[in-house]
Amino acid sequence: MPEKPIGIFDSGVGGLTVLKAIKKILPHENLIYFGDTARVPYGNRSPNTIIRYSVENARLLQKFNIKALVVACNTSSSYALEILKREFPFPVIGVVKPGAKAAVNKSKSKRIGIIGTEATIKSGAYRKAILSLDPFATVFEKACPLFVPLIEEGWLSGKVTELVAEKYLQDLMDKDIDTLVLGCTHYPLIKDTIKKLVKDKVTLIDSAMAVAEEVEKKLPHRRKSENEGVVRILVSDKTERFERIAKMIMGEDTLIEEVSIDSE
């Protein structure tokens, strides 16, 4: 059991921010990541489709004999987490609750903003999670559907990305929020652009490290070896774009393998 890998999936490249955080906090663990690049983005899909994709991704990773599953996709975590927990025998950890907890702990004014995909915002998952932790918090939400395509295109900075971010974030800034949850694992890749707009008035919550700490708590068996764990990255569609951004995030040349998804 200790040698089994931890499985991680996301709709595309964004979940690599979570992979990197887990690798940092659990360097000896074997990790296997799946990015569903052939079907990205998930944020404009119906709940039933999001659930189906999430189950298919989990089944794919189950074939690699994983000991835990991290749903490094806010959209999947919002709609499919409880179903995945019921259907699979290993611990399943999502990204919403750790991010919500970090936001509540950081916010002083209790005015918290959430940005995410259309599906994540429509689910109300972050709002529910935050209010369950602090019923006196005021939560403001904003769907940012263009962010994921921009990031997957590799447009992490520049005038176009800045203009889109300004358009999305102005409403939240007008609400005097002091904390902003990046409610999609793609969004940390444009953190510098967002930070330029919100300046020091707002604390940004990147839940990747909070998720890694949650994985550390819930991991059933630790790998005993003192050697660094093996990292494998799988995708449903191998592209130069993914390889370029993956190298930027991971800071190293990592072998990327293309695999087929079994759908029923």
PDB file of N, CA and C in Angstrom, residues 2 25 29 32 44 68 70 137 148 155 195 212:
ATOM      1  N   PRO A   2       1.907   1.410   0.818  1.00  0.00           N
ATOM      2  CA  PRO A   2       2.661   2.668   0.820  1.00  0.00           C
ATOM      3  C   PRO A   2       3.224   3.056  -0.541  1.00  0.00           C
ATOM      4  N   ILE A  25       5.010  19.132  -0.303  1.00  0.00           N
ATOM      5  CA  ILE A  25       4.726  18.769   1.083  1.00  0.00           C
ATOM      6  C   ILE A  25       4.912  17.269   1.344  1.00  0.00           C
ATOM      7  N   GLU A  29       6.279  10.709  -1.940  1.00  0.00           N
ATOM      8  CA  GLU A  29       5.129   9.971  -2.474  1.00  0.00           C
ATOM      9  C   GLU A  29       5.178   9.883  -4.000  1.00  0.00           C
ATOM     10  N   ILE A  32       0.508  10.501  -9.575  1.00  0.00           N
ATOM     11  CA  ILE A  32       0.088  10.325 -10.965  1.00  0.00           C
ATOM     12  C   ILE A  32      -1.042  11.310 -11.252  1.00  0.00           C
ATOM     13  N   ASN A  44     -18.381  25.031 -18.405  1.00  0.00           N
ATOM     14  CA  ASN A  44     -19.616  25.368 -19.118  1.00  0.00           C
ATOM     15  C   ASN A  44     -20.443  24.116 -19.430  1.00  0.00           C
ATOM     16  N   ALA A  68      -5.162   7.117  -2.906  1.00  0.00           N
ATOM     17  CA  ALA A  68      -5.992   8.283  -2.595  1.00  0.00           C
ATOM     18  C   ALA A  68      -6.206   9.056  -3.883  1.00  0.00           C
ATOM     19  N   VAL A  70      -7.185  12.935  -5.458  1.00  0.00           N
ATOM     20  CA  VAL A  70      -7.375  14.370  -5.265  1.00  0.00           C
ATOM     21  C   VAL A  70      -8.113  14.921  -6.486  1.00  0.00           C
ATOM     22  N   ALA A 137     -20.197  35.621   7.653  1.00  0.00           N
ATOM     23  CA  ALA A 137     -19.462  36.088   6.475  1.00  0.00           C
ATOM     24  C   ALA A 137     -20.438  36.540   5.386  1.00  0.00           C
ATOM     25  N   VAL A 148     -10.210  30.297 -18.136  1.00  0.00           N
ATOM     26  CA  VAL A 148      -9.623  28.987 -18.460  1.00  0.00           C
ATOM     27  C   VAL A 148      -9.168  28.915 -19.920  1.00  0.00           C
ATOM     28  N   TRP A 155      -1.994  32.421 -22.485  1.00  0.00           N
ATOM     29  CA  TRP A 155      -2.016  33.872 -22.307  1.00  0.00           C
ATOM     30  C   TRP A 155      -2.111  34.187 -20.818  1.00  0.00           C
ATOM     31  N   LYS A 195      -3.305  40.065  -9.060  1.00  0.00           N
ATOM     32  CA  LYS A 195      -2.713  40.837  -7.957  1.00  0.00           C
ATOM     33  C   LYS A 195      -2.469  42.282  -8.369  1.00  0.00           C
ATOM     34  N   ALA A 212      -2.986  20.300  -0.350  1.00  0.00           N
ATOM     35  CA  ALA A 212      -1.839  19.425  -0.064  1.00  0.00           C
ATOM     36  C   ALA A 212      -1.781  19.060   1.416  1.00  0.00           C
TER      37      ALA A 212
END
